[in-house]
mmCIF file of N, CA and C in Angstrom:
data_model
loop_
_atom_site.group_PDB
_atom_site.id
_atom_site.type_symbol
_atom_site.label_atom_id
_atom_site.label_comp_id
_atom_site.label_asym_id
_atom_site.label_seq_id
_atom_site.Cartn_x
_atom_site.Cartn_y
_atom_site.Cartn_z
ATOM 1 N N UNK Z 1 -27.207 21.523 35.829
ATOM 2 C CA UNK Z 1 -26.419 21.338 37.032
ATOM 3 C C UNK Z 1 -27.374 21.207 38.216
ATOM 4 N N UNK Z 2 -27.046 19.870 38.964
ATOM 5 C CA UNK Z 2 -27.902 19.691 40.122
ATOM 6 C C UNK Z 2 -27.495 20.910 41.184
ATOM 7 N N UNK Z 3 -28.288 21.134 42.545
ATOM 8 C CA UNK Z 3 -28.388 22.138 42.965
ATOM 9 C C UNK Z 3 -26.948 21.801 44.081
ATOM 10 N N UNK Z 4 -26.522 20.510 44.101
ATOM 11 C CA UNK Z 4 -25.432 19.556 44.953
ATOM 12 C C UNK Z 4 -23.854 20.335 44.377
ATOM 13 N N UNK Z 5 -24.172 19.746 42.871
ATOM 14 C CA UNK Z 5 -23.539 20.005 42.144
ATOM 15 C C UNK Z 5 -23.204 21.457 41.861
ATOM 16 N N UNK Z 6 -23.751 22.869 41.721
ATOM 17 C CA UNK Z 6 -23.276 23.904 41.810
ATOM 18 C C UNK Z 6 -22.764 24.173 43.104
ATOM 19 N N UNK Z 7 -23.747 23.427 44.149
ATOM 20 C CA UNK Z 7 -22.916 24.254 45.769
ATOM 21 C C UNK Z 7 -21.333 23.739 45.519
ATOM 22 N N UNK Z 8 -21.088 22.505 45.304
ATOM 23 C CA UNK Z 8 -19.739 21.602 45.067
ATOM 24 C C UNK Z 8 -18.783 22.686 44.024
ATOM 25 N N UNK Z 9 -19.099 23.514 43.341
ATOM 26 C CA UNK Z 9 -18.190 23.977 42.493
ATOM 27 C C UNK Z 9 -18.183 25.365 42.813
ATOM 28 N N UNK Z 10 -19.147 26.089 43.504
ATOM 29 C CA UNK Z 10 -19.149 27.302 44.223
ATOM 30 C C UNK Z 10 -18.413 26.883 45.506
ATOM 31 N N UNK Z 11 -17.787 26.095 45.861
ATOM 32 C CA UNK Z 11 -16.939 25.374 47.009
ATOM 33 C C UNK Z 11 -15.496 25.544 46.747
ATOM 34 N N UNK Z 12 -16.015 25.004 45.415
ATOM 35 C CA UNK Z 12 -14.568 24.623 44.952
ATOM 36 C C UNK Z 12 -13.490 25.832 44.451
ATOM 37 N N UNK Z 13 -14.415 26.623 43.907
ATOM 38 C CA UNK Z 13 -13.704 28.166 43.282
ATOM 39 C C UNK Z 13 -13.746 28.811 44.739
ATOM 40 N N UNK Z 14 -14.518 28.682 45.931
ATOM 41 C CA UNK Z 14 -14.157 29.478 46.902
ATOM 42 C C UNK Z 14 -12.637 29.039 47.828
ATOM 43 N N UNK Z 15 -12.604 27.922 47.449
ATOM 44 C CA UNK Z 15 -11.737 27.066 48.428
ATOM 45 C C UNK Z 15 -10.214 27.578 47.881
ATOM 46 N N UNK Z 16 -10.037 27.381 46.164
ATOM 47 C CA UNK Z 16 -8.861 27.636 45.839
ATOM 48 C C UNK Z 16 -8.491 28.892 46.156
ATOM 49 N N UNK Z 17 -9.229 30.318 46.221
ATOM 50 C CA UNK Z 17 -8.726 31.202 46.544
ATOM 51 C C UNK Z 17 -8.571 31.611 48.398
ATOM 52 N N UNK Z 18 -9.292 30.481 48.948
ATOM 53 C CA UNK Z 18 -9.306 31.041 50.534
ATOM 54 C C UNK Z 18 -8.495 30.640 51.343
ATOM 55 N N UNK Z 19 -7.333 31.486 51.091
ATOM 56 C CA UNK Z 19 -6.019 31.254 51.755
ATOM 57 C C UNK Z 19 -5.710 31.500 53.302
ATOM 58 N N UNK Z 20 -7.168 32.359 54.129
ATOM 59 C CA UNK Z 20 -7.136 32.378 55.130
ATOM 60 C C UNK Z 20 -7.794 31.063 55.904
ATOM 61 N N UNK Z 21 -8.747 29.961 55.121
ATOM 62 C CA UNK Z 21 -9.249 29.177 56.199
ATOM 63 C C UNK Z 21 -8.268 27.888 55.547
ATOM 64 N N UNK Z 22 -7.064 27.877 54.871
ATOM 65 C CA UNK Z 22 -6.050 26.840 54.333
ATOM 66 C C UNK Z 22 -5.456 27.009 55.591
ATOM 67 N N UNK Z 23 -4.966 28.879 55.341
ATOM 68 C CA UNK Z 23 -3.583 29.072 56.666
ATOM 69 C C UNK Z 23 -3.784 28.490 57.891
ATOM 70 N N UNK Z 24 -4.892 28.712 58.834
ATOM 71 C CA UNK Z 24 -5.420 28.082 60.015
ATOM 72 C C UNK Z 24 -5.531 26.698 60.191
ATOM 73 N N UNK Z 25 -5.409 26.269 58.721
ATOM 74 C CA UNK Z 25 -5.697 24.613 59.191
ATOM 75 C C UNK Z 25 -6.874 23.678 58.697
ATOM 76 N N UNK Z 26 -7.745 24.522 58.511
ATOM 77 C CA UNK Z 26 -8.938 24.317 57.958
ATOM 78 C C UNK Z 26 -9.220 23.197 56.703
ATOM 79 N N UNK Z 27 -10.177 21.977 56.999
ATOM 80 C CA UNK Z 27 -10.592 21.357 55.594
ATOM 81 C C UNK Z 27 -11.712 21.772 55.512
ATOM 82 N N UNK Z 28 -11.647 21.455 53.885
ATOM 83 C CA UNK Z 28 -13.372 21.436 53.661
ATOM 84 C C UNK Z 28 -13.988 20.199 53.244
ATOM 85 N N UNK Z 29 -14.822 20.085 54.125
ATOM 86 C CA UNK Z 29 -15.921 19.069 54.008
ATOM 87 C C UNK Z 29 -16.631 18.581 53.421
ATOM 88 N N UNK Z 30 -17.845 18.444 53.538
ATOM 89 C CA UNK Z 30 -19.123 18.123 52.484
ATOM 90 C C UNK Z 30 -19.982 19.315 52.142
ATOM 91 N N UNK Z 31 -20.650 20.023 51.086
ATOM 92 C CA UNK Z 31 -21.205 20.852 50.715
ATOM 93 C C UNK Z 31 -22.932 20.495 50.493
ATOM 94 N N UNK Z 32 -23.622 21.214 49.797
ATOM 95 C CA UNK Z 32 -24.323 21.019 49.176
ATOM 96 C C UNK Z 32 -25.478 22.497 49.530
ATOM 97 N N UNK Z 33 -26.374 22.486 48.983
ATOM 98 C CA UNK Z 33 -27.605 23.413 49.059
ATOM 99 C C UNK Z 33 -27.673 24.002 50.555
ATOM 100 N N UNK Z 34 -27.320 25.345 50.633
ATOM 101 C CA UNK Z 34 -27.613 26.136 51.911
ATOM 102 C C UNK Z 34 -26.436 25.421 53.281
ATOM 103 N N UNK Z 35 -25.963 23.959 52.611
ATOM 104 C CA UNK Z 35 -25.152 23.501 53.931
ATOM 105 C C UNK Z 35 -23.891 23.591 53.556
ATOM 106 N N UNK Z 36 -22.598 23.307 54.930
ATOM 107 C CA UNK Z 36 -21.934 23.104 54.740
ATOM 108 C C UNK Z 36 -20.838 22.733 55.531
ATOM 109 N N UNK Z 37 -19.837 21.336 55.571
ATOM 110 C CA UNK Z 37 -18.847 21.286 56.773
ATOM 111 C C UNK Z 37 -17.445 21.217 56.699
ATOM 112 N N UNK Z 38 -16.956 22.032 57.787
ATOM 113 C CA UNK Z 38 -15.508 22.198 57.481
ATOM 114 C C UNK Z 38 -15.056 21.696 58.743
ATOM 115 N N UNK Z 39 -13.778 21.239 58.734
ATOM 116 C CA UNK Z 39 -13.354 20.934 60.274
ATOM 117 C C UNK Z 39 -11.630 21.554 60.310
ATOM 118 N N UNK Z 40 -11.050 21.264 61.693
ATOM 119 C CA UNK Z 40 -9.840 21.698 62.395
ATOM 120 C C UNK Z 40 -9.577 21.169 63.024
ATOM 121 N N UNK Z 41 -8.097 20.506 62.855
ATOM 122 C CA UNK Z 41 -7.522 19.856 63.797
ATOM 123 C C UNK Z 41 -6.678 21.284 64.817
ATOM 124 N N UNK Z 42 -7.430 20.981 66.231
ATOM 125 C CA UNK Z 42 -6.501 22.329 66.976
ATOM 126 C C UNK Z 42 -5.429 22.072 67.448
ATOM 127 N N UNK Z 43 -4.515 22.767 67.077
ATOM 128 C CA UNK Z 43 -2.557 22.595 67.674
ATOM 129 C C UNK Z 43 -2.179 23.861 68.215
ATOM 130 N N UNK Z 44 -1.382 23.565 69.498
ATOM 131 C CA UNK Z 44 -0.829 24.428 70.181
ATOM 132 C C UNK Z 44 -0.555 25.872 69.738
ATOM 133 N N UNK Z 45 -0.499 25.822 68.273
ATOM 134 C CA UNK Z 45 -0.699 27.298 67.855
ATOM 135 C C UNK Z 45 -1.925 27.644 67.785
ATOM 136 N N UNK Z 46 -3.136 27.124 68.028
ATOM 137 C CA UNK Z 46 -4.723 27.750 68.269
ATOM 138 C C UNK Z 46 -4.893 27.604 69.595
ATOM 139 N N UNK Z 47 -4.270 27.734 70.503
ATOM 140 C CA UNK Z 47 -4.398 27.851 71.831
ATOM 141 C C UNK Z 47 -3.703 29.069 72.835
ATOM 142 N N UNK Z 48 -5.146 30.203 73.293
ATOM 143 C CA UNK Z 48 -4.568 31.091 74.031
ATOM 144 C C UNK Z 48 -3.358 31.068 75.302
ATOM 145 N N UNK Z 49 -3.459 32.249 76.238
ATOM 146 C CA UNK Z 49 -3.002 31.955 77.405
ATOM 147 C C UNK Z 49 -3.456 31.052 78.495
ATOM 148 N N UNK Z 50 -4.629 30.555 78.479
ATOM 149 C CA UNK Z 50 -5.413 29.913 78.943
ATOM 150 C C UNK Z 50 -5.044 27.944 78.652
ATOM 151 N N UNK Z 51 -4.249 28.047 77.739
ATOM 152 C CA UNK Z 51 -4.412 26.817 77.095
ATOM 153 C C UNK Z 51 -5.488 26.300 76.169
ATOM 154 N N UNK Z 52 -6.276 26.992 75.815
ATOM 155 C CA UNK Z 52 -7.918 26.460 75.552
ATOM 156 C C UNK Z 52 -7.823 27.110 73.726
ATOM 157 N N UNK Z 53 -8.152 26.295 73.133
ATOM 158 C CA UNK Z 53 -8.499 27.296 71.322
ATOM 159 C C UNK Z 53 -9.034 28.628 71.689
ATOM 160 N N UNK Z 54 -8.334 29.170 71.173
ATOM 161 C CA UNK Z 54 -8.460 30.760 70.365
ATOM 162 C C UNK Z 54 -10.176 31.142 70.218
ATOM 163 N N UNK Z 55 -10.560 31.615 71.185
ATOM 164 C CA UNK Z 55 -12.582 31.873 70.457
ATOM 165 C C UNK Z 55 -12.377 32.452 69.210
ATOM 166 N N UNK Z 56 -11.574 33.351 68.638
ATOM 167 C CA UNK Z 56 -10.746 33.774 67.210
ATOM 168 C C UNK Z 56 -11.000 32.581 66.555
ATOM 169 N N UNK Z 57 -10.073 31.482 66.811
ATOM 170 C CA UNK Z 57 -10.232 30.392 65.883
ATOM 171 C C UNK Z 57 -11.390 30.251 65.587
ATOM 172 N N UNK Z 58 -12.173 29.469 66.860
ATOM 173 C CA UNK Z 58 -13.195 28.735 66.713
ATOM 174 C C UNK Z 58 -14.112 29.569 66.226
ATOM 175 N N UNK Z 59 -14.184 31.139 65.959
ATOM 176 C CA UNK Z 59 -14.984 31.664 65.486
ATOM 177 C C UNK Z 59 -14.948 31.824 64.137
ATOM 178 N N UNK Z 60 -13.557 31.827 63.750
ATOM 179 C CA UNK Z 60 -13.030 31.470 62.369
ATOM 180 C C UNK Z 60 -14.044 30.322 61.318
ATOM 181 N N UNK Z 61 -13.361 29.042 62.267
ATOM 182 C CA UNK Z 61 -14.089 28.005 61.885
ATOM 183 C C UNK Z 61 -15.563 28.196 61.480
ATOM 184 N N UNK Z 62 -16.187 28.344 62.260
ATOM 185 C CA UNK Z 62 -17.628 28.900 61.840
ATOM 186 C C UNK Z 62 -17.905 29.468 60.824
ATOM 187 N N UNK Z 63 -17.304 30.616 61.247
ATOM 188 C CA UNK Z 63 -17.441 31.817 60.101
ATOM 189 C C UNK Z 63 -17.275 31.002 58.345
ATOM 190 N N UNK Z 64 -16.490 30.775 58.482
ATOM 191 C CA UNK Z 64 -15.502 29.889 56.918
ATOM 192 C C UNK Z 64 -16.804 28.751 56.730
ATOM 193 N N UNK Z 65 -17.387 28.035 57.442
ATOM 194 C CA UNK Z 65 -18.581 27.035 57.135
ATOM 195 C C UNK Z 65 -19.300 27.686 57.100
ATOM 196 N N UNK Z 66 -19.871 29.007 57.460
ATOM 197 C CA UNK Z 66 -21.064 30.212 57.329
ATOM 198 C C UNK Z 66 -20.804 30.257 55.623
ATOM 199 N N UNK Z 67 -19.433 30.963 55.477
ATOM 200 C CA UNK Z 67 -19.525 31.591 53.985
ATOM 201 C C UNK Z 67 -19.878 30.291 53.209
ATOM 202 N N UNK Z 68 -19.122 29.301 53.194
ATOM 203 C CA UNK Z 68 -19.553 27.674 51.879
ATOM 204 C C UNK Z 68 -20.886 27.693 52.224
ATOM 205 N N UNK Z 69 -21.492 27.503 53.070
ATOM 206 C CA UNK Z 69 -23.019 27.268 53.016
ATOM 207 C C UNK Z 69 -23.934 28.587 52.105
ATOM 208 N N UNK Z 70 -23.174 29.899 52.447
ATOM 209 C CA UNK Z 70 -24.341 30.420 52.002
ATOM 210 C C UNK Z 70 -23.852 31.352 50.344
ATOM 211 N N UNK Z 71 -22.668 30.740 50.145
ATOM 212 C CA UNK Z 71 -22.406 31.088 48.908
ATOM 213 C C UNK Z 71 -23.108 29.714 47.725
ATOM 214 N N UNK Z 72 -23.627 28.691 48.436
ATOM 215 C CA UNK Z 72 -23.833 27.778 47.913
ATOM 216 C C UNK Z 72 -24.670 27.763 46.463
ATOM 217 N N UNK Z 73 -25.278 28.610 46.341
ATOM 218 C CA UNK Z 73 -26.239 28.892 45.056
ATOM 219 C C UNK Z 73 -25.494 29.333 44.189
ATOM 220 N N UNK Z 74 -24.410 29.845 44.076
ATOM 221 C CA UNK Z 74 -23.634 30.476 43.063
ATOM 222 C C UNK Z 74 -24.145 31.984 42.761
ATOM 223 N N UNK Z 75 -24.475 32.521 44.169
ATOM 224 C CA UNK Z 75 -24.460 33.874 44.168
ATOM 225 C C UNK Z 75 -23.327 34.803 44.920
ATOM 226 N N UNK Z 76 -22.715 35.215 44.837
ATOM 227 C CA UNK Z 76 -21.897 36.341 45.980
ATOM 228 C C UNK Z 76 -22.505 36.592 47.023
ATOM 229 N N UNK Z 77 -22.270 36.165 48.001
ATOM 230 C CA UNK Z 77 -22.749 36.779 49.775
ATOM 231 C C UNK Z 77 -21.542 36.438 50.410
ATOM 232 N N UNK Z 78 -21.751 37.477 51.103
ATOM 233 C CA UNK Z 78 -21.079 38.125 52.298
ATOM 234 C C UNK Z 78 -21.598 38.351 53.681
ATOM 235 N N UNK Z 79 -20.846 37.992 55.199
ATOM 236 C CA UNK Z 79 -21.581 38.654 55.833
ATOM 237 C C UNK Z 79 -21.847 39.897 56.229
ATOM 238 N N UNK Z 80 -23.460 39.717 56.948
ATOM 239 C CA UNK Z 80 -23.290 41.072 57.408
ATOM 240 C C UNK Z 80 -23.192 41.192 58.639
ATOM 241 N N UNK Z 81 -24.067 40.133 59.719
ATOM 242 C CA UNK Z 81 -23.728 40.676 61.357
ATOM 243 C C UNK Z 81 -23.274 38.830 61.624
ATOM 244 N N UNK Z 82 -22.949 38.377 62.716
ATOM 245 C CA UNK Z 82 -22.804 37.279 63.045
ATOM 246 C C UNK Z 82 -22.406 36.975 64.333
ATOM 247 N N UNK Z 83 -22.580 36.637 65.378
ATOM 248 C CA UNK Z 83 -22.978 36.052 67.053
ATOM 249 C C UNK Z 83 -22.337 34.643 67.358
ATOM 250 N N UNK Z 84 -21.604 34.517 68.528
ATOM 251 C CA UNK Z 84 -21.488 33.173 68.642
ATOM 252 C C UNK Z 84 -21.381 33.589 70.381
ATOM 253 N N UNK Z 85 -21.603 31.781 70.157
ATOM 254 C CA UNK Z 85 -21.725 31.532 72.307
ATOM 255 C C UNK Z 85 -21.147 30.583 71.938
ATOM 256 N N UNK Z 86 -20.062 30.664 73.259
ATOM 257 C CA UNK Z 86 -19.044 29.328 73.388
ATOM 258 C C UNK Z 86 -19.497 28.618 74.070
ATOM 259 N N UNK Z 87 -19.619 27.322 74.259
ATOM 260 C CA UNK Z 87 -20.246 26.153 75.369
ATOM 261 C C UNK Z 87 -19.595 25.804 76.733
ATOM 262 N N UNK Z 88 -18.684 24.843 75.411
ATOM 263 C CA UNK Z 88 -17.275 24.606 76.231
ATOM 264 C C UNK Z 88 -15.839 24.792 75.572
ATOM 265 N N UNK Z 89 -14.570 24.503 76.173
ATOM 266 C CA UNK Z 89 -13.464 24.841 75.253
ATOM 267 C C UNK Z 89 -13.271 23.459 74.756
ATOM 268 N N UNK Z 90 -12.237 24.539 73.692
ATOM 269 C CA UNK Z 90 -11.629 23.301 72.746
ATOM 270 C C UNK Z 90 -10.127 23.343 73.195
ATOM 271 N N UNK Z 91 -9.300 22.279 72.857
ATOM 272 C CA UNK Z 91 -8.011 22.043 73.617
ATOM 273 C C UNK Z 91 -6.978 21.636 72.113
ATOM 274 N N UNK Z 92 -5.758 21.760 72.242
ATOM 275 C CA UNK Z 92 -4.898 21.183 71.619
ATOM 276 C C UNK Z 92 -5.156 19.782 71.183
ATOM 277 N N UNK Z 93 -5.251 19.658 70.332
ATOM 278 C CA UNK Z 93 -5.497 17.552 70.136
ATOM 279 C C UNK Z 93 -6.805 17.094 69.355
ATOM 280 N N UNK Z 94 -7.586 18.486 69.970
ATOM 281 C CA UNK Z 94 -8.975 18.028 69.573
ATOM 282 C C UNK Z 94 -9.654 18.264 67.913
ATOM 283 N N UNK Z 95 -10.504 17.754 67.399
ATOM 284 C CA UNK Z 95 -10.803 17.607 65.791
ATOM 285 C C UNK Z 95 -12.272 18.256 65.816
ATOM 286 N N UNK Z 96 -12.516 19.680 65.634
ATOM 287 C CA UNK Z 96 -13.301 20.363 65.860
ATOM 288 C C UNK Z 96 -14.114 20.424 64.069
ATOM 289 N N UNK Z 97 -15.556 20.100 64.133
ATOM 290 C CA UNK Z 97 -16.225 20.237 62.979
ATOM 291 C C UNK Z 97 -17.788 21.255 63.212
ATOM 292 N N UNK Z 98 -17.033 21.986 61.723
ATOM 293 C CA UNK Z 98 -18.880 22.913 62.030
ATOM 294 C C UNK Z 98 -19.778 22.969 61.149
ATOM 295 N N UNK Z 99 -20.782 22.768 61.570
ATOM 296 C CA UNK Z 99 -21.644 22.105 60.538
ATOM 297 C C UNK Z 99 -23.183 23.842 60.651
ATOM 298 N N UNK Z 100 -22.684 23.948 58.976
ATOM 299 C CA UNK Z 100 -23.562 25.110 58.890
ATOM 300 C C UNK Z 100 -24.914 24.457 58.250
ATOM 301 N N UNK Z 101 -25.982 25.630 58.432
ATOM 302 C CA UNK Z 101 -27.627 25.342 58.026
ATOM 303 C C UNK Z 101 -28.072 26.410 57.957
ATOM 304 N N UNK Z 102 -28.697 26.417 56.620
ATOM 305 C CA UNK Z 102 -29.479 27.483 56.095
ATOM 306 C C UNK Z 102 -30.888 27.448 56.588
ATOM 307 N N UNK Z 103 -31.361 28.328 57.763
ATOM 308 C CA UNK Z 103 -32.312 28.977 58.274
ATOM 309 C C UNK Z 103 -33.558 28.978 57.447
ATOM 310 N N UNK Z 104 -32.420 30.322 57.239
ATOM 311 C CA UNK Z 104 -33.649 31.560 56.004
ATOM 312 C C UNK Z 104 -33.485 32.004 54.937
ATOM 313 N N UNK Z 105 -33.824 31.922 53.755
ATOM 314 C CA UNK Z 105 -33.102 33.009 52.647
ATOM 315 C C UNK Z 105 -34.344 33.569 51.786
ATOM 316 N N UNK Z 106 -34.391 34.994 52.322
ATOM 317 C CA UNK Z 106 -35.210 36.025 51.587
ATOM 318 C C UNK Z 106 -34.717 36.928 50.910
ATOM 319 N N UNK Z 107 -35.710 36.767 49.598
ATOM 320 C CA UNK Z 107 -34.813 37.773 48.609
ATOM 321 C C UNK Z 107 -32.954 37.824 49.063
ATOM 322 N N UNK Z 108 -32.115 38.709 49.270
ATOM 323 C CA UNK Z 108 -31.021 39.065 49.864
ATOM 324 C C UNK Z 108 -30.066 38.699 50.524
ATOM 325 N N UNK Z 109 -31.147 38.337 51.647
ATOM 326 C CA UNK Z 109 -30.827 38.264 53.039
ATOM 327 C C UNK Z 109 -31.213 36.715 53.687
ATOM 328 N N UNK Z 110 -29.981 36.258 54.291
ATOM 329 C CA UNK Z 110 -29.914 34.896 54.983
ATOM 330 C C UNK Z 110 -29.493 34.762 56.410
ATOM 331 N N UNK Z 111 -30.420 33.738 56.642
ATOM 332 C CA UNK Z 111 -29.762 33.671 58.367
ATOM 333 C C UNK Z 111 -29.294 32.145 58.428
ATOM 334 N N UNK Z 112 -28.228 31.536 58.880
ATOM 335 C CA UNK Z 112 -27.549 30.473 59.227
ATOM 336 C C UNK Z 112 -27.522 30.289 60.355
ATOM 337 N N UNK Z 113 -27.222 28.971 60.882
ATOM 338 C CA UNK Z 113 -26.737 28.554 62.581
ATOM 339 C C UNK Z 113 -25.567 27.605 61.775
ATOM 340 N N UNK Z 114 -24.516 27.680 62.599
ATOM 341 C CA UNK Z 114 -23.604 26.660 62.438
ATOM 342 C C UNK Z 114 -22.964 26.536 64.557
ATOM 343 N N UNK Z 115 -23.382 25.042 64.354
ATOM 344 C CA UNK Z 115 -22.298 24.057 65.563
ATOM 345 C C UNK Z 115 -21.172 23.714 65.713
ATOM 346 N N UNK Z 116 -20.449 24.059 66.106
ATOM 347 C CA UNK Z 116 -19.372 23.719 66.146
ATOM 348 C C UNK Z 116 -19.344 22.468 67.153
ATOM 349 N N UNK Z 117 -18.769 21.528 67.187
ATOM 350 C CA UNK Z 117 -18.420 20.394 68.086
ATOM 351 C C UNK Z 117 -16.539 19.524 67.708
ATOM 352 N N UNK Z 118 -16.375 19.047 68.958
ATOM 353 C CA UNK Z 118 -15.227 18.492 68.850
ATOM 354 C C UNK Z 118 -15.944 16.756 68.214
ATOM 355 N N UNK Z 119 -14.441 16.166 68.622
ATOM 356 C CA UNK Z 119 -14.285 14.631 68.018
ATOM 357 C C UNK Z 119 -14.956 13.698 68.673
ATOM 358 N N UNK Z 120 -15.936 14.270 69.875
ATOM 359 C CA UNK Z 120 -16.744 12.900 70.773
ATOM 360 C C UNK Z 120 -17.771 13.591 70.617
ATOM 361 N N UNK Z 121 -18.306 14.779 69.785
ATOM 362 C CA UNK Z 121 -19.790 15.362 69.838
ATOM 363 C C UNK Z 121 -19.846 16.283 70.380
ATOM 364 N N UNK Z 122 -19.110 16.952 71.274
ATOM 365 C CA UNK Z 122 -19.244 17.893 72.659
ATOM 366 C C UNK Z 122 -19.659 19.171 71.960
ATOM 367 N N UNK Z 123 -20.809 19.475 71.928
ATOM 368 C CA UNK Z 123 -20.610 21.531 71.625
ATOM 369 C C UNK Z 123 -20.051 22.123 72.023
ATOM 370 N N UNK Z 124 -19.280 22.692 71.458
ATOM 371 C CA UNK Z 124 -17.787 23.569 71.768
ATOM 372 C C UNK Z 124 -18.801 25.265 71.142
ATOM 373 N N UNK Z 125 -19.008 25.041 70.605
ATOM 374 C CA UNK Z 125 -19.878 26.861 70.158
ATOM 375 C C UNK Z 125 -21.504 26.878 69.341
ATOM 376 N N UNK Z 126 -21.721 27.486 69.275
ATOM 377 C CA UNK Z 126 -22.949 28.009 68.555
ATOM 378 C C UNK Z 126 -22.821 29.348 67.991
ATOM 379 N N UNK Z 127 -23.250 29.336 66.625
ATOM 380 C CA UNK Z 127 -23.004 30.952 65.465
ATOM 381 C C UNK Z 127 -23.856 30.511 65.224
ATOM 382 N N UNK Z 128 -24.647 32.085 65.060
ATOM 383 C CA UNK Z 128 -25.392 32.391 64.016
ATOM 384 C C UNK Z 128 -25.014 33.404 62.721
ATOM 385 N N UNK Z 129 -25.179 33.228 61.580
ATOM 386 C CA UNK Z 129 -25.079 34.134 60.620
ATOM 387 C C UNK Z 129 -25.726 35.048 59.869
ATOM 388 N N UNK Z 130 -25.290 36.188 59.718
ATOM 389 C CA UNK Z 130 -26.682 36.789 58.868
ATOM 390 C C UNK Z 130 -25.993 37.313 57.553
ATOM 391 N N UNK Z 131 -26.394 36.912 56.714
ATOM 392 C CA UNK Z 131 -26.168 36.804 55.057
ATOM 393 C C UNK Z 131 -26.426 37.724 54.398
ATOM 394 N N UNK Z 132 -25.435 38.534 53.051
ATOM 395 C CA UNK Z 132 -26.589 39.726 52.114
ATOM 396 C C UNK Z 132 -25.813 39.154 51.157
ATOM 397 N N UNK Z 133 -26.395 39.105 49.915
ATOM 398 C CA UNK Z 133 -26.409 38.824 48.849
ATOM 399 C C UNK Z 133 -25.862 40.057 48.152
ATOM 400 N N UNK Z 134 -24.277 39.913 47.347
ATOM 401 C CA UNK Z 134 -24.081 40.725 46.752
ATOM 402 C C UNK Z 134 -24.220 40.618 45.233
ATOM 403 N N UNK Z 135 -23.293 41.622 44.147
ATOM 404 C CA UNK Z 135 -23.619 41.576 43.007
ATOM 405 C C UNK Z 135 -22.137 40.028 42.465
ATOM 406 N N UNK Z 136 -22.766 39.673 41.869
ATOM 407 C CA UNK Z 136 -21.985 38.645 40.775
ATOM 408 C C UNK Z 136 -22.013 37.231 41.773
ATOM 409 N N UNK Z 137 -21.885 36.411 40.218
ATOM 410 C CA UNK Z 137 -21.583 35.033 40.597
ATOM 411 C C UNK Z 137 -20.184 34.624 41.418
ATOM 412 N N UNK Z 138 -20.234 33.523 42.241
ATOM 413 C CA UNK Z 138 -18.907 32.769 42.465
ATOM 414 C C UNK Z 138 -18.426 32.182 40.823
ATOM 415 N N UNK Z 139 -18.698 31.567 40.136
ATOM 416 C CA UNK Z 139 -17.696 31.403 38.991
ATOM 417 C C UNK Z 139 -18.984 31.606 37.940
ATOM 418 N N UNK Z 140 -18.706 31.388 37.054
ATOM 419 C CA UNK Z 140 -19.185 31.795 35.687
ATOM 420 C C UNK Z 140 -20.305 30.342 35.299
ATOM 421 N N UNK Z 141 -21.369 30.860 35.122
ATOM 422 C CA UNK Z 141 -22.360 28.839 34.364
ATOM 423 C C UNK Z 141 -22.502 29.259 32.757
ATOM 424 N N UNK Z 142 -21.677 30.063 32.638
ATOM 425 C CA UNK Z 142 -22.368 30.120 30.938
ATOM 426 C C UNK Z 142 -21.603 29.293 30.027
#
């Protein structure tokens, strides 16, 4: 199994059970080794009092392209700390994509950045992630 090819099926067993980044709205994207992109179309139900997406959401979003990227090896990780700065807002209408990248991965422990941007490019956020490696596979290679 190419290394494309396991992130794609460690995607795929994560995706069928992740009923929280379905509920929100969430697709999933393109995968592969340490990366990964998911996007959101934002609707009036991801929009605070403000009018503007939910930093909840958009932190969501992130977060959910954090985990596909760094479950990508077909190991169990989880996070452990994770940071974001908002740029600018995101609005009702807009097609928000976040595109995660694997940093670092030592022994355990991983650090990610994922961008978030809307549908003309605009940075809407910046996350960082920090990764631990737990016990067991995402699905079974035997």
């Amino acid at each position: 199994m190419t290394p494309k090819e396991r992130a794609q099926k460690a995607a795929a067993e994560m995706w069928g059970r992740d009923n929280a980044s379905k509920w929100a709205g969430m697709e999933l994207g393109e995968v592969d080794e340490g990366t990964a992109i998911l996007t959101l179309a934002v609707q009036d139900h991801h929009c605070n009092g403000h009018g503007i997406c939910h930093g909840g959401v958009t932190f969501m979003l992130a977060d959910s392209a954090f985990a596909f990227a760094c479950n990508s090896r077909n190991q169990s990780t989880v996070a452990q700390h994770n940071v974001i700065s908002y740029v600018a807002p995101a609005r009702s209408g807009d097609l928000l994509t976040a595109c995660a990248t694997e940093l670092s991965l030592t022994g355990r422990s991983g650090i990610y950045d994922v961008t978030v941007t809307n549908q003309t490019g605009q940075k809407i956020a910046e996350f960082r992630g920090f990764s631990r490696a737990v016990k067991g596979p995402v699905f079974d290679e035997t």
